[in-house]
Tab-separated table of C-alpha atoms in Angstrom:
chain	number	residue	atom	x	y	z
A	1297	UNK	CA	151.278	122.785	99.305
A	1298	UNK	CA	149.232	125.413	98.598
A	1299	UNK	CA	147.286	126.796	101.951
A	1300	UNK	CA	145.343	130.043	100.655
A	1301	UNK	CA	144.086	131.216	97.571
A	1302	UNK	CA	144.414	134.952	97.396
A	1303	UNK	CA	146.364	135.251	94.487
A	1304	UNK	CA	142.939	134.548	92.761
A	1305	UNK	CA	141.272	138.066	93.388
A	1306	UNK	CA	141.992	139.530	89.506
A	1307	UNK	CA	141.577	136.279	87.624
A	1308	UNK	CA	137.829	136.520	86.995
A	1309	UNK	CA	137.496	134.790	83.274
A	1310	UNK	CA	138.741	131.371	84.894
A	1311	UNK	CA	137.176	128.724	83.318
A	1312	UNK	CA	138.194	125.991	84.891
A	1313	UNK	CA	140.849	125.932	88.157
A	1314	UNK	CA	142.997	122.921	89.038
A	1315	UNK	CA	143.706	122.738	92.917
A	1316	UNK	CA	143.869	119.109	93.754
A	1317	UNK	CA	146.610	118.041	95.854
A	1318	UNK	CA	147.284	120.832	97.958
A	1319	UNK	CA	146.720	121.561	101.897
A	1320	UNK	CA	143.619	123.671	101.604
A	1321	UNK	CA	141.482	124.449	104.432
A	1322	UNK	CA	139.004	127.101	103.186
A	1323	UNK	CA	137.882	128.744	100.072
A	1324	UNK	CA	135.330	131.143	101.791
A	1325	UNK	CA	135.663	134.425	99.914
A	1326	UNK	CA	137.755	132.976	97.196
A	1327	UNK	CA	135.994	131.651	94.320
A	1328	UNK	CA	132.770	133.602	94.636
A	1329	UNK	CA	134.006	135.842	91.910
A	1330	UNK	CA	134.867	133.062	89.190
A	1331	UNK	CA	131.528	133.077	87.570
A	1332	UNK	CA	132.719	131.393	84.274
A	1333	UNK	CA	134.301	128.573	85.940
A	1334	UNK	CA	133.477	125.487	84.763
A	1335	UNK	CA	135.558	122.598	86.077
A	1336	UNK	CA	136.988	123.212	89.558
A	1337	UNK	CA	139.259	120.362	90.723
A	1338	UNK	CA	139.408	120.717	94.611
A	1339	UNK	CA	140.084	116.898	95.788
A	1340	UNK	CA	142.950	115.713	98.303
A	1341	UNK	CA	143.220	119.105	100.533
A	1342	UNK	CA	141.835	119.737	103.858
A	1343	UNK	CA	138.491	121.240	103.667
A	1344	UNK	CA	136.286	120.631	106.241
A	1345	UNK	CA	133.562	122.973	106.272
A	1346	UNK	CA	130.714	121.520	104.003
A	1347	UNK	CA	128.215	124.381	104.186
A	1348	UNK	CA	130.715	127.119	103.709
A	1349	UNK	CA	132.211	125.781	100.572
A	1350	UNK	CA	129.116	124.251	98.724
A	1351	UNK	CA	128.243	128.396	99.477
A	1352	UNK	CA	130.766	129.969	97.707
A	1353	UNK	CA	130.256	127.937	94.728
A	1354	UNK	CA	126.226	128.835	94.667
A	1355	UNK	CA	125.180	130.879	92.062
A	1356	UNK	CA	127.793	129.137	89.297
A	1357	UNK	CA	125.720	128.102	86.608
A	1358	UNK	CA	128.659	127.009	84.028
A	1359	UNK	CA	130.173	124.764	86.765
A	1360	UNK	CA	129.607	121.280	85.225
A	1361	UNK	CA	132.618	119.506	86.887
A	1362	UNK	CA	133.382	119.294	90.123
A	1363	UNK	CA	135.832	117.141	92.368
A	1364	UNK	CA	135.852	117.193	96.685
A	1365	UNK	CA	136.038	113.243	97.428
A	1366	UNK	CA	139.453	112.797	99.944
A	1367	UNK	CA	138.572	115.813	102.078
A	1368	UNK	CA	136.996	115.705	105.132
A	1369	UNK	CA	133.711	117.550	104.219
A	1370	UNK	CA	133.387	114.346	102.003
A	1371	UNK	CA	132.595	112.100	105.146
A	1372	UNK	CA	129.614	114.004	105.888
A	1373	UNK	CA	126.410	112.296	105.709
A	1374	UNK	CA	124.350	112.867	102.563
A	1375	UNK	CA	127.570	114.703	101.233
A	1376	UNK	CA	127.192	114.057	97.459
A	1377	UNK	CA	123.025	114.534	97.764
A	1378	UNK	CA	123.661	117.595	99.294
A	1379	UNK	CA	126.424	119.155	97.111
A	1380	UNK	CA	123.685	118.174	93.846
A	1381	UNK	CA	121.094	119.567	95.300
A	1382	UNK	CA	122.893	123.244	96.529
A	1383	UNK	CA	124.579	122.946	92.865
A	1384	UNK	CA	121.860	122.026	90.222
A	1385	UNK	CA	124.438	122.827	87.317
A	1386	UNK	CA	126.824	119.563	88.337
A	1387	UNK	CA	126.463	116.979	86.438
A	1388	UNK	CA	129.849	115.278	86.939
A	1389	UNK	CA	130.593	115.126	90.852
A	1390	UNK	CA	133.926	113.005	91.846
A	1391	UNK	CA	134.151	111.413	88.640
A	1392	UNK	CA	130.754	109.900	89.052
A	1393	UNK	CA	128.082	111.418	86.952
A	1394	UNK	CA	124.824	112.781	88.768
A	1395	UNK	CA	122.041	110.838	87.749
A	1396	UNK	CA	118.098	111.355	87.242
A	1397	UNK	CA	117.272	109.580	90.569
A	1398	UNK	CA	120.129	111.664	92.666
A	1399	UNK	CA	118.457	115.063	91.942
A	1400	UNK	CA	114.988	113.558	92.723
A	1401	UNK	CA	116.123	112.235	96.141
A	1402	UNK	CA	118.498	115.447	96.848
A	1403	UNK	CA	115.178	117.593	96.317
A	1404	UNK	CA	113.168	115.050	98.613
A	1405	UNK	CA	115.257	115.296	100.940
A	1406	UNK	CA	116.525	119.092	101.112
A	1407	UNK	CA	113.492	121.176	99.802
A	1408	UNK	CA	110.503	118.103	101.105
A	1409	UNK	CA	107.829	121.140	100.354
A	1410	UNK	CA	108.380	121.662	96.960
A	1411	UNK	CA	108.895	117.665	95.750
A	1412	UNK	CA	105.424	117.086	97.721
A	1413	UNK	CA	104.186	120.193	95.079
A	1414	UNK	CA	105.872	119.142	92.096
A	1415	UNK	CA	104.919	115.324	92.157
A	1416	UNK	CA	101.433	115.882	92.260
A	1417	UNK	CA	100.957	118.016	89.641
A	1418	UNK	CA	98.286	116.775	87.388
A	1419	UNK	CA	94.860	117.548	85.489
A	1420	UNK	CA	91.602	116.792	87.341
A	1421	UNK	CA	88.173	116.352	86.812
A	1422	UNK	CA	84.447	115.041	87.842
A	1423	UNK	CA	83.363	112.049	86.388
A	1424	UNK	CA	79.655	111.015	86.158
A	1425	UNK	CA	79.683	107.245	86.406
A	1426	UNK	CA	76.976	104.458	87.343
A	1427	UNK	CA	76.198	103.668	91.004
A	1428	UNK	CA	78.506	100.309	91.693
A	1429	UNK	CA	81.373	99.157	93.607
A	1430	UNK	CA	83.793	101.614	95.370
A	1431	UNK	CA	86.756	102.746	93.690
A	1432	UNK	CA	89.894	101.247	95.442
A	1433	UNK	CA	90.380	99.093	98.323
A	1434	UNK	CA	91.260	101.335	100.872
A	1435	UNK	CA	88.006	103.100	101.609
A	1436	UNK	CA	84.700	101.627	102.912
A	1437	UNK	CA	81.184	102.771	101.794
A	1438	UNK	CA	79.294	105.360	103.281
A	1439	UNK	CA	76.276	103.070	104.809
A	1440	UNK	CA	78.743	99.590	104.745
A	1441	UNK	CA	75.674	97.319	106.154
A	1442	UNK	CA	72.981	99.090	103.443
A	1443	UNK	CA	72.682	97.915	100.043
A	1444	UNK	CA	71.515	100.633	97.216
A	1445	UNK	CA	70.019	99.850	94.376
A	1446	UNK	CA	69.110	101.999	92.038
A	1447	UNK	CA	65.229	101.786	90.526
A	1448	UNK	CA	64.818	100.071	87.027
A	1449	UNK	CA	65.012	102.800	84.555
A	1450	UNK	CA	67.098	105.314	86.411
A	1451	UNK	CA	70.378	106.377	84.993
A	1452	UNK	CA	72.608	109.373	85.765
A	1453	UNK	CA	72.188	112.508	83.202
A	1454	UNK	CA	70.635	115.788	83.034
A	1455	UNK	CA	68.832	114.323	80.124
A	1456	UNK	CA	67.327	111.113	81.516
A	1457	UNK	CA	63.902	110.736	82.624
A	1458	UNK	CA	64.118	109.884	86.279
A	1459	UNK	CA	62.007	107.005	88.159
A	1460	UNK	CA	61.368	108.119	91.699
A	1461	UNK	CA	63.238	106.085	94.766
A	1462	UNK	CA	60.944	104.749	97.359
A	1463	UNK	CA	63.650	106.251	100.156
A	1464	UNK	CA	64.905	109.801	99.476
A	1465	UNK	CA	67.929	108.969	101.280
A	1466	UNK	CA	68.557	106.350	98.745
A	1467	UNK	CA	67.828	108.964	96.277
A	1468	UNK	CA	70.566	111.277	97.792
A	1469	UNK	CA	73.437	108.255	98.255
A	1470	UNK	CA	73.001	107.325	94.580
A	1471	UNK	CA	73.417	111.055	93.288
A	1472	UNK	CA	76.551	111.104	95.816
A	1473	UNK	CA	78.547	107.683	94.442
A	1474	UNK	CA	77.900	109.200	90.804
A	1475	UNK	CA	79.305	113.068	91.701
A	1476	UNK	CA	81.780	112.138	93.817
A	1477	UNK	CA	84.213	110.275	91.115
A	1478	UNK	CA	87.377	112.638	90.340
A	1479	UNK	CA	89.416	111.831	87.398
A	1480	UNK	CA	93.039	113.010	87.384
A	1481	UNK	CA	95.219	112.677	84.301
A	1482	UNK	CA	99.289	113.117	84.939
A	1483	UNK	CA	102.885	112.929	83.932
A	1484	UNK	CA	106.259	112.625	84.807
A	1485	UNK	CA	107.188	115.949	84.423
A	1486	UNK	CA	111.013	114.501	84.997
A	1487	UNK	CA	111.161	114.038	81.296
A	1488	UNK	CA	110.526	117.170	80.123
A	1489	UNK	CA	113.308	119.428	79.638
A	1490	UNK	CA	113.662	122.604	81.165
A	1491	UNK	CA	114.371	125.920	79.551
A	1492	UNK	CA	118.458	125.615	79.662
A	1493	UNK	CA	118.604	121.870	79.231
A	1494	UNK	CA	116.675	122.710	75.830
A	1495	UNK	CA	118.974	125.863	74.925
A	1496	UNK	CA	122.321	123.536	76.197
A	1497	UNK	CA	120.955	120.663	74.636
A	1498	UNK	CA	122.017	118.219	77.567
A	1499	UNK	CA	118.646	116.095	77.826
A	1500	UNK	CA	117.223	114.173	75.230
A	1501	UNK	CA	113.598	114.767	75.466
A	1502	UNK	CA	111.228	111.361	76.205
A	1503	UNK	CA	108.139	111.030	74.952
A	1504	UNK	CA	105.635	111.485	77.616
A	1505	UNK	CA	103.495	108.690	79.184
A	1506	UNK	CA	99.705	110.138	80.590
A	1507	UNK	CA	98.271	108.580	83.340
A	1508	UNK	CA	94.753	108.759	84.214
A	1509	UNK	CA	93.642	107.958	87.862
A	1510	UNK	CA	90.214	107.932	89.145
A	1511	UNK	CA	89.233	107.711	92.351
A	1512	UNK	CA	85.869	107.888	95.202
């Protein structure tokens, strides 16, 4: 039946703290100063305050282990996504492991800006290609109703003797479709391990998959 925590104030080399069961109702300014703790067991009190206590367990990077279901912060919507993504060093949340796919969707959905930067990430460059059919489906030509065609002995190349076009806008389309092809290369960056999952040794690393991508 334990309702406050200030008997904790000198224990600072807690490694892992055991206060299930109880009739707790706040831990703000309580555990901020157990930075070894690495299980904390807080299920079946009365916490209610989501924000407050995901905050004074930031900044915990040996927490690992961490129990809150049967509290009523619990029934808050996105609860779990939000206690992974404020707590990247979780990796067992009520009993439930945290998964690949959770942190992805936690970081869509709490920090949008940086997912949209990270997923893109990828190598790019031009592409010299032959004058043909657009890349993709999506996208219409430039002049839809005008068929191109190239002269017979042209080809693209700094090296390449070049047979004049009888229209210099045809001349100027054709160097367009040839410039205008990008090439990206890519991977998921997902499976490669950070810095402390290397050191900790808690990923197994995946051999990596390139994709290339062009596009008009």
């Amino acid at each position: 039946q334990i309702q406050d925590l200030t008997f904790l104030i000198k224990n600072y080399c807690l490694t892992e703290l055991y206060l299930n069961h109880n009739e707790l109702t706040d831990v703000s300014g309580a555990l901020k100063h157990l930075c070894a703790l690495q299980i904390l067991f807080l299920h079946n009190n009365q916490l209610q305050k989501l924000v407050e206590t995901v905050k004074e367990l930031k900044g915990k990077i040996s927490l690992h282990t961490l129990n809150l279901f049967h509290n009523p912060l619990a029934q808050d919507a996105d609860y779990r996504l939000y206690v992974i993504h404020a707590l990247p060093s979780v990796q067992l949340l009520d009993r439930k492991a945290v998964t690949q796919r959770e942190r992805e969707s936690a970081l869509h959905l709490y920090n949008r800006e940086r997912s949209c930067v990270v997923q893109p990430i990828a190598f790019g460059k031009r592409v010299s290609t032959v004058l043909g059919p657009p890349l993709g489906s999506g996208r219409a030509r430039a002049q839809p109703d005008r068929r191109v065609t190239a002269p017979s002995g042209w080809k693209s190349g700094n090296h390449t003797k070049k047979v004049p076009f009888e229209n210099a806008e045809d001349a100027g389309l054709v160097r367009a479709m040839t410039r205008s092809v990008m090439e990206f290369s890519c991977f998921d960056w997902n499976k490669v391990a950070t810095c402390q999952e290397r050191r900790l040794e808690n990923k197994v690393e995946e051999p990596l998959e390139k994709m290339t991508i062009q596009f008009r």
